[in-house]
Structures are given as C-alpha cells and as structure tokens.
XYZ file of C-alpha atoms in Angstrom:
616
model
C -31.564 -46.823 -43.310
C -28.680 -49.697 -43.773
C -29.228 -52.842 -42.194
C -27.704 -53.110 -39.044
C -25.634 -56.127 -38.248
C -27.113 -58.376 -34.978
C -23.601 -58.419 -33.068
C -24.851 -60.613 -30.711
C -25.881 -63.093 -33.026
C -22.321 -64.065 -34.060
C -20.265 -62.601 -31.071
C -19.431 -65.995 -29.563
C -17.704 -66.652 -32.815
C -16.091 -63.467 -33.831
C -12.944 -62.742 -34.068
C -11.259 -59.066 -34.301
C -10.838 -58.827 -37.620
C -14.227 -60.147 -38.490
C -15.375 -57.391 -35.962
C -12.862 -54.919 -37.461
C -14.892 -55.820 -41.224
C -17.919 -55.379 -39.803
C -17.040 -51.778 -38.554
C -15.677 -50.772 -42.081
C -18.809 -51.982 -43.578
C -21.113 -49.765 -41.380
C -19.127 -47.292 -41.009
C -19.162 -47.576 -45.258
C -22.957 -48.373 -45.609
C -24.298 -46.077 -42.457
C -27.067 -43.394 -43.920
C -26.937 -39.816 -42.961
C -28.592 -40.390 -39.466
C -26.372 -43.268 -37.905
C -22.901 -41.484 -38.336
C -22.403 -41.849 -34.234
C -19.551 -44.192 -34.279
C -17.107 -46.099 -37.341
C -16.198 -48.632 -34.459
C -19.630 -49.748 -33.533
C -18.825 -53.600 -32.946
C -15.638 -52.667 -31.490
C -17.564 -50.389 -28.611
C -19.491 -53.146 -28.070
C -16.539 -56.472 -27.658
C -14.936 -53.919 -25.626
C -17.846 -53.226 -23.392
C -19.427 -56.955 -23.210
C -16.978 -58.225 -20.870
C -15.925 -61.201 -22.528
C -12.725 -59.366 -24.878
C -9.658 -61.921 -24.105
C -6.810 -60.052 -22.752
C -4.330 -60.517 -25.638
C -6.734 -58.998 -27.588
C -7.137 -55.828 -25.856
C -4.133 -54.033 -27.073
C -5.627 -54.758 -30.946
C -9.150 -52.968 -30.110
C -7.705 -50.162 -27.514
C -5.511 -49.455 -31.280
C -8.712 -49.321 -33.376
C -11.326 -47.354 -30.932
C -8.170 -44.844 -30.927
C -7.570 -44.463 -34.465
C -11.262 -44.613 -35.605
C -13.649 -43.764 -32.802
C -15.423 -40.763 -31.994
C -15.396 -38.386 -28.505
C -17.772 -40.848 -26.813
C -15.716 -43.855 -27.601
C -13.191 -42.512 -26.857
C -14.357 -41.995 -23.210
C -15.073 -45.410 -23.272
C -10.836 -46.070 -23.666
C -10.479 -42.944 -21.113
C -12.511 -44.779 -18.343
C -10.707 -47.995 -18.859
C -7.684 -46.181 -18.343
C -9.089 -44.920 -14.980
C -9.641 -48.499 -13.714
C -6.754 -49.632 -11.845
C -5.161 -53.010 -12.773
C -7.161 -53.073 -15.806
C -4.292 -52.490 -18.209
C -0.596 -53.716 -17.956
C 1.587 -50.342 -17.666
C 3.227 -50.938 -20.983
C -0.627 -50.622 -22.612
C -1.679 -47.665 -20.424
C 1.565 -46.267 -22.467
C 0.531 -46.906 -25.483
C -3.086 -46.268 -25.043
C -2.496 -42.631 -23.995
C 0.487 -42.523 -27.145
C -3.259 -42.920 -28.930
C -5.225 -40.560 -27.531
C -2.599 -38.299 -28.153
C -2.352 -39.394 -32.043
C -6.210 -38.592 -31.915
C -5.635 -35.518 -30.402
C -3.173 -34.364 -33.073
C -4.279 -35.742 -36.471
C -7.954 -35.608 -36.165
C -8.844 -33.466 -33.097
C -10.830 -35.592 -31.130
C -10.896 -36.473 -27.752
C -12.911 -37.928 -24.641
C -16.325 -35.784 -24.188
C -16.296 -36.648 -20.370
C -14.581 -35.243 -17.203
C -10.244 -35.764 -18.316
C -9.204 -34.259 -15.422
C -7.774 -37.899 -14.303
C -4.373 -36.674 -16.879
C -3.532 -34.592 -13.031
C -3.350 -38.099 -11.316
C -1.190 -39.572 -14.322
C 1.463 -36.599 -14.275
C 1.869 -36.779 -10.213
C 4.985 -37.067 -8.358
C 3.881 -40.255 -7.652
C 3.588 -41.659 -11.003
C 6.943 -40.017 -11.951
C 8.753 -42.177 -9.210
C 7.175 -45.602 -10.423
C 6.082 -45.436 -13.731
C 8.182 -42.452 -15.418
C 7.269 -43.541 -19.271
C 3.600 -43.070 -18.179
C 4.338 -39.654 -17.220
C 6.067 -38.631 -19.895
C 3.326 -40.258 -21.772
C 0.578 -37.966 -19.929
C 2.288 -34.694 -20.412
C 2.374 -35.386 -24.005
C -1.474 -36.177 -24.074
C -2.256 -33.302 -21.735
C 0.045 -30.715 -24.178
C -2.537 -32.283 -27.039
C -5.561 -31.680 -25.248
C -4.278 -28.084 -24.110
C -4.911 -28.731 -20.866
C -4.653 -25.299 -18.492
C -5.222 -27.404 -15.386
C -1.353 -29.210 -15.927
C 0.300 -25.983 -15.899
C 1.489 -25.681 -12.379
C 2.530 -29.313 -12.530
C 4.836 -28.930 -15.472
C 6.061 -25.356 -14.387
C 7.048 -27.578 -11.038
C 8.455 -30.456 -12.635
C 10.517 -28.183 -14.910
C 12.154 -26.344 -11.739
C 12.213 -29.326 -9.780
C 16.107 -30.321 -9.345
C 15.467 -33.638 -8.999
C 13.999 -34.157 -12.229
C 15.472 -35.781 -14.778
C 17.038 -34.138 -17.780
C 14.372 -35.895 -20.175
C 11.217 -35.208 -17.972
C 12.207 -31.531 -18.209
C 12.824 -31.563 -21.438
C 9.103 -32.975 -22.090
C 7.663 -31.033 -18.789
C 9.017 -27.634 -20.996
C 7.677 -29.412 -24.411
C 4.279 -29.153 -22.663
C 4.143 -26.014 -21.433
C 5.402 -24.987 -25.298
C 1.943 -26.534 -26.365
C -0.512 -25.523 -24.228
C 0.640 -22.012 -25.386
C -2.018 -19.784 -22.732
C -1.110 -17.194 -20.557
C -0.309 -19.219 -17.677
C 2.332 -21.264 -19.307
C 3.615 -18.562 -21.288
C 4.482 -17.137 -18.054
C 6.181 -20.477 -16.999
C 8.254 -19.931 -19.868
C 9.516 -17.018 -19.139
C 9.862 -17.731 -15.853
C 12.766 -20.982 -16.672
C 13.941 -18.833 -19.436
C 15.295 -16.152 -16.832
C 15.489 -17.692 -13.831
C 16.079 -21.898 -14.448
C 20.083 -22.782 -13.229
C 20.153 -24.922 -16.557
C 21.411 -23.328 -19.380
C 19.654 -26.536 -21.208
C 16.616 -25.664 -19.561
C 16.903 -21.992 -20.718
C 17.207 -22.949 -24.321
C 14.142 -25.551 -24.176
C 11.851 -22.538 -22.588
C 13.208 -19.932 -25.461
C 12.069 -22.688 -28.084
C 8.713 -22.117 -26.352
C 8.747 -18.365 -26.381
C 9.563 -18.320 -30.379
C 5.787 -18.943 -30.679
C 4.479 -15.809 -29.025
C 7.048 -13.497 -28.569
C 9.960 -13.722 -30.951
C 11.491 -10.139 -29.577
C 11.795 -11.897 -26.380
C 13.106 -15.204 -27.619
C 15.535 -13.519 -29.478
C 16.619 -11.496 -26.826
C 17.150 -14.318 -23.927
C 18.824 -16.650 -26.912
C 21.600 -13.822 -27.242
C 22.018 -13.849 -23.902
C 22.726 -17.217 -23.310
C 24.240 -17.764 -26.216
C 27.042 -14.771 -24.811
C 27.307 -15.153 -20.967
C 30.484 -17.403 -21.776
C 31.593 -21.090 -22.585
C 28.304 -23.136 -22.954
C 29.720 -26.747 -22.174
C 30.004 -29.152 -24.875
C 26.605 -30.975 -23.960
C 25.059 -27.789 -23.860
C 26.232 -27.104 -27.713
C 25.437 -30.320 -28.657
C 21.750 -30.547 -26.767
C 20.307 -27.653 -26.552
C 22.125 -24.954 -28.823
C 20.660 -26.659 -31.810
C 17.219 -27.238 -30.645
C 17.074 -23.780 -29.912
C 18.205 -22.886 -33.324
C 15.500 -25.263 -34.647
C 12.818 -23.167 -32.922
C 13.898 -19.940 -34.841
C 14.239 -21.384 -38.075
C 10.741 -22.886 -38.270
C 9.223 -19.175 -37.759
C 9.101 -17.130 -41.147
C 10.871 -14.052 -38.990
C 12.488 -16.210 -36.801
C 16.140 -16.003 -38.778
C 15.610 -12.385 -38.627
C 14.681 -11.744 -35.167
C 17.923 -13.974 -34.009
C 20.309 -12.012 -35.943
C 19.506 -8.701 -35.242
C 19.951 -9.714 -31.150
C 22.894 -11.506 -32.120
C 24.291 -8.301 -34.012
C 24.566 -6.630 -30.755
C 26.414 -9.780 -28.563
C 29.480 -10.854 -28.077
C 29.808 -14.755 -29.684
C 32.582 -16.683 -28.388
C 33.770 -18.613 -31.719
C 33.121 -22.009 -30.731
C 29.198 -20.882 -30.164
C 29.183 -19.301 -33.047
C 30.346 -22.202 -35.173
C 28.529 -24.724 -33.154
C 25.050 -22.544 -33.981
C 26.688 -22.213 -37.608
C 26.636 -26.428 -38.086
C 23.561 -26.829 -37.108
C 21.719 -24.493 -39.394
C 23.586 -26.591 -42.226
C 22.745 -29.521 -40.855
C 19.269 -29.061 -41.478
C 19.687 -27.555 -44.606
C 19.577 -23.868 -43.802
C 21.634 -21.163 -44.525
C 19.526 -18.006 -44.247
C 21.945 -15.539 -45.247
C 20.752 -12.831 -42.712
C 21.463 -14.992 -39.750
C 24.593 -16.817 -41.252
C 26.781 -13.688 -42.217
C 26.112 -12.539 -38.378
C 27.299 -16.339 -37.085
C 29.966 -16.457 -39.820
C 31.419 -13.209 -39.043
C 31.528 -14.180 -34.983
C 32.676 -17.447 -35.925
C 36.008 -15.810 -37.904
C 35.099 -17.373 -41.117
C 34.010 -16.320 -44.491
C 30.449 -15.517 -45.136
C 28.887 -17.598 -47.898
C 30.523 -17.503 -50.793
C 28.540 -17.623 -54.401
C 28.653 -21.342 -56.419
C 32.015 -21.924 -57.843
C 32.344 -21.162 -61.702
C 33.277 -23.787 -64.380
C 36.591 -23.114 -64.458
C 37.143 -22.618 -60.854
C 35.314 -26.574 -60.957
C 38.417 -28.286 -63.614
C 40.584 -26.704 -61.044
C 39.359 -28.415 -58.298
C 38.861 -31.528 -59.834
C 42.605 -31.284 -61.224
C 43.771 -31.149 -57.585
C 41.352 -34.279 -56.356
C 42.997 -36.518 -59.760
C 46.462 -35.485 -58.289
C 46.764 -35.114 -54.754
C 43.245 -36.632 -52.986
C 43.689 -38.994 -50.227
C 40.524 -40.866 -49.837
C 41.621 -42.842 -46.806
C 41.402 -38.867 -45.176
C 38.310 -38.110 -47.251
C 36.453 -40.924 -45.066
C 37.568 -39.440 -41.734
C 35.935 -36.199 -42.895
C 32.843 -37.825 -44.558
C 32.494 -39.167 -41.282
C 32.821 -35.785 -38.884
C 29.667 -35.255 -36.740
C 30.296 -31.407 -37.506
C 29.213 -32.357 -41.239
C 26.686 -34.716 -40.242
C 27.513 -36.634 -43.817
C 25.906 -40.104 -42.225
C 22.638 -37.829 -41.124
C 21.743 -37.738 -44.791
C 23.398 -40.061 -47.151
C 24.040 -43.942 -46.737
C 26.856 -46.389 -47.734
C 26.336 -49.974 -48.039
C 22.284 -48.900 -47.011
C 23.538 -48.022 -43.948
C 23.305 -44.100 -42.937
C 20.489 -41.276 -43.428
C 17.475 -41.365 -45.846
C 17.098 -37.932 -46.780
C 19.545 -37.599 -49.301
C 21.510 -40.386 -51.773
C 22.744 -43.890 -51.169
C 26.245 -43.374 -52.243
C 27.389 -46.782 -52.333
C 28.173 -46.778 -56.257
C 28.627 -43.170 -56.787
C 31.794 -42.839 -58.046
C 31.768 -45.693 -60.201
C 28.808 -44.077 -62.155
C 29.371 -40.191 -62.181
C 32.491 -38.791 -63.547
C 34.370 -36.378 -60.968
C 33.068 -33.116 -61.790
C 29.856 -34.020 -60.957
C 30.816 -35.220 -57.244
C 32.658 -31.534 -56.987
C 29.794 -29.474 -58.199
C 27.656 -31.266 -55.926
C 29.212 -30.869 -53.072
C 30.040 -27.426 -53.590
C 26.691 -26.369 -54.899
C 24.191 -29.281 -54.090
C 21.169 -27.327 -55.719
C 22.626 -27.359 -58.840
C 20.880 -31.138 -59.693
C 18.470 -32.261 -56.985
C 16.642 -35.637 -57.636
C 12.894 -35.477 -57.596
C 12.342 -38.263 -54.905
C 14.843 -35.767 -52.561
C 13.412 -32.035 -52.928
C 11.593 -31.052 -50.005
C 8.591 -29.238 -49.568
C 7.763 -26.791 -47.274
C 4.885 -26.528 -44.997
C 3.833 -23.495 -43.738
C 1.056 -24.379 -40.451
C -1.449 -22.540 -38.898
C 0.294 -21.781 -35.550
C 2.611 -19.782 -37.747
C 5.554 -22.641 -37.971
C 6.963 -23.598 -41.150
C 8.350 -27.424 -41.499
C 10.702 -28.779 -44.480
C 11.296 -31.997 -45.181
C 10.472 -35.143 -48.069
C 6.996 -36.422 -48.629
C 7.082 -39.647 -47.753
C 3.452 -40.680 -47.426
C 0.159 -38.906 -47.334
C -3.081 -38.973 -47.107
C -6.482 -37.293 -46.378
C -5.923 -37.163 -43.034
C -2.047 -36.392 -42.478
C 1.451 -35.693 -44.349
C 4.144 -37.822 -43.232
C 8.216 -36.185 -43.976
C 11.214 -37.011 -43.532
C 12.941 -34.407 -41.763
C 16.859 -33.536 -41.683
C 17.697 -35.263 -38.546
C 16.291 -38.365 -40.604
C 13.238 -38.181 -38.248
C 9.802 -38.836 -39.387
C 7.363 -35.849 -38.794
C 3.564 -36.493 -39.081
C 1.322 -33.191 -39.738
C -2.525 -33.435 -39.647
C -3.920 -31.950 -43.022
C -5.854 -29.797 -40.758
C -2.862 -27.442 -39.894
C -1.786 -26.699 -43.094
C -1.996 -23.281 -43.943
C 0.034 -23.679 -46.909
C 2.842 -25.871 -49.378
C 5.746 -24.533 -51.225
C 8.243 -26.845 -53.063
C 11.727 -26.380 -51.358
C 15.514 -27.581 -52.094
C 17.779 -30.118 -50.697
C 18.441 -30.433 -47.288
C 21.835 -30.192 -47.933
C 22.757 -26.346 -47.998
C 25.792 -24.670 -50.155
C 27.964 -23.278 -47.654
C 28.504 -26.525 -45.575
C 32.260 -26.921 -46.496
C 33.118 -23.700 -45.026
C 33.846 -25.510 -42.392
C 36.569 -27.215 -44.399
C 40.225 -26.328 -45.676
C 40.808 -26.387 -49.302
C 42.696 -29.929 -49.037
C 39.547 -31.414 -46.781
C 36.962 -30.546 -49.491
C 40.022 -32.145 -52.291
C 40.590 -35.320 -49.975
C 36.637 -35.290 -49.232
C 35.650 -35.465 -52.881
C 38.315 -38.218 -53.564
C 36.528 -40.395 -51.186
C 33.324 -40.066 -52.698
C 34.988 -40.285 -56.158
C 36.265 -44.220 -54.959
C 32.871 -45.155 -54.108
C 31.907 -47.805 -56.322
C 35.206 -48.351 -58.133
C 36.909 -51.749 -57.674
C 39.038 -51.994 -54.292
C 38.753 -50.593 -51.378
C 35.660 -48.656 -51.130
C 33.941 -50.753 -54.412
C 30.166 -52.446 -53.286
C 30.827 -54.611 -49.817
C 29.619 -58.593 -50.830
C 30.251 -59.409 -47.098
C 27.097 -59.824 -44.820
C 28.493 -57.299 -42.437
C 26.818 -55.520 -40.122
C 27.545 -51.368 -41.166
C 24.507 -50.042 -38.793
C 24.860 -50.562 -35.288
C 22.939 -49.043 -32.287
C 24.711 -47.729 -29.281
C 22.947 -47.868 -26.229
C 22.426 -44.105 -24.574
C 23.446 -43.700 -20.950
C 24.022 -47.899 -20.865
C 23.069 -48.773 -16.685
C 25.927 -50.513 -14.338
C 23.812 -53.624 -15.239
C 25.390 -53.803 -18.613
C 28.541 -52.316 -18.057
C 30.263 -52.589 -14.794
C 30.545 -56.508 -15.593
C 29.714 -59.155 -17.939
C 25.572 -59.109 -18.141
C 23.243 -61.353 -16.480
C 20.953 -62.943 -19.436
C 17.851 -61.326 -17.582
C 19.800 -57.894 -17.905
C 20.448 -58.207 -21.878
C 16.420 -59.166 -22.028
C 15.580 -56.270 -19.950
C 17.506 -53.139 -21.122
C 18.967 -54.395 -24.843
C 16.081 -56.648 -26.259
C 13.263 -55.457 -24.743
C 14.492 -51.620 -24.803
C 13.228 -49.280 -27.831
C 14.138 -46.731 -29.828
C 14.686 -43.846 -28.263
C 17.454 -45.891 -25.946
C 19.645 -46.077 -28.960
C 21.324 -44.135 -31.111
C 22.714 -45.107 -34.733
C 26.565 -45.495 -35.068
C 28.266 -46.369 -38.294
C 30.559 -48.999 -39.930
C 33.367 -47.298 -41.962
C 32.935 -48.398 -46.040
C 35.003 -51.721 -44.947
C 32.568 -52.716 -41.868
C 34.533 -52.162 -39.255
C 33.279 -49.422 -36.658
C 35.709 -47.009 -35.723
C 36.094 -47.316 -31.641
C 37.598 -44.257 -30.556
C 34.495 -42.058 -31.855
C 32.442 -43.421 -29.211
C 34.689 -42.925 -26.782
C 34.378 -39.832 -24.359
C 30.972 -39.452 -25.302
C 29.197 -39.498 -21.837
C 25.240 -40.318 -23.964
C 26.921 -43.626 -24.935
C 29.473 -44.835 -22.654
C 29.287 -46.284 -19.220
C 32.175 -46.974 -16.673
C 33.546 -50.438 -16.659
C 34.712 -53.064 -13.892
C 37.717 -50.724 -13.702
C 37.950 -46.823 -12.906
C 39.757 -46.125 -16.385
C 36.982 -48.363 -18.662
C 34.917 -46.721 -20.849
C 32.132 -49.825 -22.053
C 29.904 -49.135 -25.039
C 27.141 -51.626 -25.809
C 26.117 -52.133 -29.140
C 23.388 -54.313 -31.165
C 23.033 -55.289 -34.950
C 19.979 -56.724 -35.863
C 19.697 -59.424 -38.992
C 16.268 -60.344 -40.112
C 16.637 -64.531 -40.940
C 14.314 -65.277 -43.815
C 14.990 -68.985 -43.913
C 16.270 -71.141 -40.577
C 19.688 -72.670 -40.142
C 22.935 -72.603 -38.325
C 24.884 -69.181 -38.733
C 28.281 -68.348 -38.301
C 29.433 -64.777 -36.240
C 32.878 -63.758 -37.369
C 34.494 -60.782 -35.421
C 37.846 -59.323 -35.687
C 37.990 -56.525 -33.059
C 41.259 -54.250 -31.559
C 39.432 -54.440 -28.053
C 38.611 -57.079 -25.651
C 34.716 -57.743 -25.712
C 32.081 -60.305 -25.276
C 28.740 -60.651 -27.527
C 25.675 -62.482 -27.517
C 23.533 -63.604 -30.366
C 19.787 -62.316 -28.233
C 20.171 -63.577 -25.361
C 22.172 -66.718 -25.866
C 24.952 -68.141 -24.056
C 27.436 -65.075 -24.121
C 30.909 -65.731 -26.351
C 34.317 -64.121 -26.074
C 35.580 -65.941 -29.342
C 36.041 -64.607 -32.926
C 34.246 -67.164 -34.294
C 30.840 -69.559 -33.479
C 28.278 -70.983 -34.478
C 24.264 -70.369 -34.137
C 21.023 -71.815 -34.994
C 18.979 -69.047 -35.810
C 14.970 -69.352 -36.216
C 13.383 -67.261 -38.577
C 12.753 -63.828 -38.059
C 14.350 -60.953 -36.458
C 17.742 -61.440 -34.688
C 20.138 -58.869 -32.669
C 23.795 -59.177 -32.382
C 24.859 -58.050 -29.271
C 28.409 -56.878 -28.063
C 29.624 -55.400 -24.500
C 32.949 -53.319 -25.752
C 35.525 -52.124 -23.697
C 36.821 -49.179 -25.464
C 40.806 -49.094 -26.130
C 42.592 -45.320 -24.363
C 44.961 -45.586 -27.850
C 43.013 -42.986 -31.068
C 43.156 -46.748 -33.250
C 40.468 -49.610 -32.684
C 37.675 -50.753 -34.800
C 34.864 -53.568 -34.234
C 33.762 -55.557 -36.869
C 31.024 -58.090 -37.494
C 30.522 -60.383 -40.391
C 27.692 -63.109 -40.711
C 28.423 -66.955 -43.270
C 26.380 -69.701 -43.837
C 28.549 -72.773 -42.833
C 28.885 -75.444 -45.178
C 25.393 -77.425 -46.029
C 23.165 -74.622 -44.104
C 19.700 -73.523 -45.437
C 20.001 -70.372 -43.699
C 18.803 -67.642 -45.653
C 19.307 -63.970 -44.234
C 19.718 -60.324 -44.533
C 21.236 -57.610 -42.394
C 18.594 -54.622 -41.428
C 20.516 -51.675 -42.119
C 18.921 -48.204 -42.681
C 19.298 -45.070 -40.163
C-alpha cells in the first residue's frame, strides 16, 4: 500500500496547489484498495473549516471535476447551507455538477431532492440564473421528480422566453414518460408557436412520426412572424437533422402541407447554414420555396464562363453587401481581418494567393478541395443523435467540436456509438439563394481580398469584432449610463448577453444592420431612437497611454471600461496591462447609410504595446 501523506502535518502551510499536487500524486501512486477518492486532500481543506473564502471557488472547481459520488455530496451539502456561497458560486458550482453529470456520469450518492427548492417560483423571482442553472443540473441527473415543475414553468405566461426555452430543454432530457407527455402536451396546446417548436425538438427523440407531423403543422397554419423564423424555425430544423431518419420523416409530412414561401426558404437557409442539404428534405423545401432543386457541380467550362463574367462585370463593393447577408451566414464560418467564424477559412489574403477559378469552384462546389484542419467528422451517439462538426480537442474523457453556428460542443467519450469522417460545413447549393450577378459580384469580392487597395490586409489597429448587447435595459439606453450601470450590465455581463457583429473589410460597422432588430436594440431618450450598445475588447500587453480614434455617421458616446465617458473623436488613455473593452452607446441613424468605426495609436513616445481580440 502507498504511503499516505499526513495532511495535517503541513496543512497550516499549504497552499491549493500544493494540495492540488498532493491529490495527483495519490490519486497516481494509490494501490488497488484506496481508489475511494483522486481529491483526498481537497475533501479534507474543504471539510477542516479553515479554507479562506477566495479560495473556495478554486477547490468547489477541483472536487467537481475530479471527485467521486461521495465528494461530491460533500459540494451538494454545501450548496444546501444557506449563505455559505455567494450566488454567483452556487451558479457555477451547480454549472459543475452538471459537467460531472455529463462527461463522466457521476453525481451526489445522497438525498438531491434539494434541485425542487432551487427550481421554485421563488428562486425564479430572485435569483433567475440559479434556476436556469438547476434545471440544467436536474435534466443531467434525469430527475422525474422536476417534471411537473418544468411542465408548469413552460405553460406559465409569465415566464420568460429564455426560462421556457430551458424549462422545455429539460423536459427534452429527462426523456420518461411523464415528460414525454409534457411535450406533447406544449406541442398541441402551448399559445407560443416558439414554444411549439422547442417541445417538437423534444419529441424528435421518441417519436419522430409525431414530431414530424406537429412540425408540418406549424410550419403551415400561416405567417410564422419573423422572430419565430429566426428563433425557433431553425432550432426545430436542428432537431430533425441530428436524427439519421429525421430528414426523412420531415419531408414526407411536409409533402402533404401547404408551405408559404417565406417558411419554406427560411427552413431552406438554415439547413445550409449548418452545412446540410439532404436532398430528400431540400427538393420538398425547394419546390415550396419556388426555386430550383439542387443543381449538380458546375462543369469546367461552365467555370471559364463564370469567371469571364466576374473579370468583366463584378462589383466587389456589392459582393461585400452579399458576403455579409445573414441569409448566407458568410461571417458564421469564415473570418476577415481574424474577425468572423472559425469553422471554415480566414479569408483575409485569399484573393491575393488563389487565382479566380479557384474562388468560383469553391463557392459553387465547396467539396471539391476541403482543407484537412476543416473536414468534419460525424458523431453518431447512443441516444440515437448524430452531431457534425471539427475536432478541436480531445481526450479520454470527452471530444470537443466546433459546430456550424461556431459553437463549441463537448461530447463525453461515453456516448459515442460511432465516428464517420464528414465534409465541409459549407453545403453546395447555398447560392441558390442568389441571382446569377450576386454569385458574379460575390466572387469578385472575395477575388479583391488580399490584393493591394481597398480590401488588401488592414495595418490599422481597428476594432472589426464587436459585441452587441441583446435586449440592452433602459439603464443603458434611455440616457447616457451611470458608471455603476456600464460595470453592472456591460463589464461584468457574459457571454450569452452578447452577440458578435462585424466590421466591414475597412473597419467600419455598418449601422443600419442593427437597426430594427428588436434582440439588439433598445428605445432611446426619444420615442423614434433606436440605441445599440456595443463593446470591443483589446488585450494591452505592455502599459502606456493609448489613443481612441472614431469617425462615426451617428451621434454617440463611449467609454474606455468604465472611465470618464467621451463624446469626442479623439482622446487619450492610460491603459494598464491586460484586458480592456471599448465601449460605445449608439444612437442608430433612420437614413439605410451609417457606419461606426474604431481605431486604436500609440501617441508619440508611448510604450504601449497592444493587440485587438478579435475572433467570433
């Protein structure tokens, strides 16, 4: 039997990641009888009593990641301790469980029935992130007992739209008869067509006759509203394309409907947005949709006449405008100046390093040459779903992709049934969406990038990634901020309170396409304003002063953090190293022209050494 290591001995001196070594080495060294816990002197700082506070986040991580069912009880109990834990750990601590949960099936061996009290009403009103957070770890754990809670919160009318969605999520998991029931329950009888569509996502896993059915039917009772084809069509869509017989199942109910175009098309996007184009279900949405089924790669010949007509008559200037559509999703999968999606290209210098022909072919048949490091593979699970997407990192215990939305998707090792190598994410078929002189002006565009002038390499430090906040509060846009409302709901807000917008090739971010979007627009200090607030973020490697240039069409203000807040196009900063956001309040112009741009200069004599954080 190893040695075991006298914690007590060197506990007043211990730090965490002395502790942390000490549980790698037993849990390295530990003979066949003493394989109870990998986090040993972990279980024990945690339970002495004398673990600081800041350092409680650091262990909670660790017992989560590498404990067993009884240490993880240990975190559970904590958990069921009020004031123990700050509400933004009791978050992330039950994000962990659920992580444990997924990738490596364990969970608390005691009584769990506490997740009830943490999806309550109660906890809803207060503390909605932890309830979102529960019904996530509950949908793990396949809890039964949650059921009628999420079936109620689902129905509920004063819910909001993103507790239903997760509330319908969890039913989806738990996947018993009870739920199942639920489901069908919203599918048929919820007044939300959004609702609906999340519950017939559910349904694809048991019953795809029924799915199918109830997806034709809401798919032709009449106009779905634009946020209904832009939230939940495509979800929807998502759920029958990651079931072998799920394409199938869809168009044969879909044969018998009557598509209004605009659903049609709408459904017809988003299967080439994520790289599908099942024939059997796109000739039924292409025929609805009035447009030609898929037509077979273009020939040679067919090629030199194309690229004849892109030589002569392309207008890149238009080309961008298209590149740029949301229909095409372009910026989902490709980036310019790093800024964009990951799953496919950079195409920054494209053009100035592949001759014409090339950019046609690829666009019009985009399996023709795929790179290694952006073919897919395809993962076909146990529960009978099927997910595509690049390998990004794997291990032992979990597969990491990168699906088409840009998302990263983690799947335990576990649930794979089985791997096949698959094809770009980018489908032939996409520019049927396009007139002949869109796909000529498009490939001109992509032709320019590269080449000296206007689309050549950008040398400016400007910022082509920005992040628009979603549904921005009154606090931020009925007036000028308070500092404490730029700390609360830009700085200190994450992710999924953002969404990535996009510089055009020259910097400067095209206003009007945020306009009229009701996810990223908030009413100003007058009836008529629409205010979007953005933030750029520049990671400062060495410290100095900084200078902000913008040129803008629109009146704004902008803050470097949470500074003094500026109205000029030009100032000056010192910026400390290390991570940085750019912040601008934008009132958007009524007019179809107006553009923002940033750009960032050392003055004169500054050591100020920085780079903008670009990416998706």
């Amino acid at each position: 039997m190893a040695a075991r290591c006298r914690f007590r001995d060197w506990l007043p001196a211990a730090s965490i990641a002395l502790a942390v070594a000490c549980c790698l080495c037993i849990a390295a060294s530990a003979a066949a009888d003493e394989p109870a816990s990998a986090v040993p002197a972990l279980m024990k700082l945690l339970e002495s009593g004398r673990l600081p506070e800041q350092r409680l986040p650091a262990v909670m991580e660790m017992v989560c990641n590498r404990g067993n069912t009884r240490d993880l009880q240990v975190v559970w109990d904590w958990l069921g301790t009020p004031d123990r834990m700050s509400p933004e750990l009791q978050r992330k601590v039950l994000d962990w469980l659920t992580d444990a949960a997924v990738t490596r099936k364990v969970r608390p061996d005691g009584d769990l029935s506490l997740i009830n009290r943490w999806i309550s009403v109660d906890v809803g009103h207060e503390h909605p992130e932890l309830q979102e957070a529960a019904i996530r770890l509950a949908a793990a754990w396949t809890d039964k007992s949650v059921v009628p809670q999420l079936r109620d919160l689902a129905f509920a009318g004063d819910t909001s739209a993103e507790m239903r969605t997760t509330a319908i999520a969890g039913l989806s998991a738990i996947d018993d008869v009870t739920s199942q029931k639920a489901l069908r329950l919203l599918a048929r009888d919820h007044p939300s067509n959004l609702a609906k569509m999340q519950a017939i996502s559910g349904i694809t896993a048991f019953d795809l006759t029924a799915a199918a059915a109830a997806a034709a039917a809401v798919m032709s009772q009449g106009k779905l509203t634009q946020v209904e084809l832009d939230q939940g069509l495509g979800d929807m869509i998502d759920a029958f394309l990651q079931r072998p017989a799920g394409p199938t199942h869809l168009a044969e109910a879909l044969q018998t409907s009557r598509l209004s175009k605009d659903v049609a098309k709408s459904a017809l996007r988003y299967m080439y947005s994520v790289g599908r184009s099942d024939a059997v279900l796109s000739d039924v949405l292409s025929v609805a949709a009035g447009i030609q089924v898929d037509s077979p790669p273009p020939t040679a010949e067919e090629i030199g006449r194309i690229v004849a007509e892109v030589d002569a008559h392309g207008d890149a200037a238009r080309g961008e405008a298209i590149f740029r559509r949301k229909d095409l999703n372009c910026m989902k999968c490709h980036s310019i100046n790093r800024a964009g999606g990951q799953i496919g290209p950079d195409l920054s210098a494209v053009g100035g390093s592949s001759p014409t022909e090339y950019i046609v072919s690829s666009i019009l048949n985009p399996n023709l040459a795929v790179k290694e490091q952006y073919a897919t593979r395809i993962f076909y699970l146990e529960s009978g779903k099927l997910l595509t997407g690049i390998v990004v990192d794997r291990d032992d215990v979990r597969v990491a992709i990168r699906d088409a939305h840009g998302q990263t998707v983690t799947i335990p090792v576990a649930d794979i049934d089985e791997e096949a190598e698959g094809q770009t994410l980018m489908p032939q078929g996409l520019t049927k969406f396009l007139t002949s002189d869109e796909v000529i002006d498009l490939a001109k565009f992509v032709s320019e990038l590269g080449k000296p002038g206007r689309y050549g390499i950008q040398h400016d430090k400007t910022i082509q990634r920005w992040q628009v906040r979603l549904h921005p509060p009154r606090e931020l846009t009925a007036e000028v901020p308070h500092l404490e409302s730029l700390r609360q709901y830009v700085l200190n807000s994450d992710g999924q309170d953002w969404q990535s917008v996009y510089g055009t090739v020259s910097g400067a971010l095209p206003l009007p396409e945020l306009r009229g979007d009701a996810n990223v627009v908030g009413a100003g200090e007058s009836p008529l304003e629409q205010v979007a607030i953005l933030r750029g973020e520049i990671n400062v490697k060495t410290a100095g002063p900084l200078t902000i240039h913008i040129d803008s069409s629109a009146s704004f203000q902008s803050w470097f953090n949470s500074d003094e807040q500026h109205d000029r196009t030009q100032y000056t900063v010192s910026a400390a190293a290390g991570n940085h956001y750019l912040i601008a309040r934008v009132v958007l112009p009524v007019s179809p022209e107006g553009y923002f741009r940033l750009h960032i200069t050392t003055p004169d004599g500054s050591p100020a050494e920085f780079e903008i954080v670009a990416g998706s």
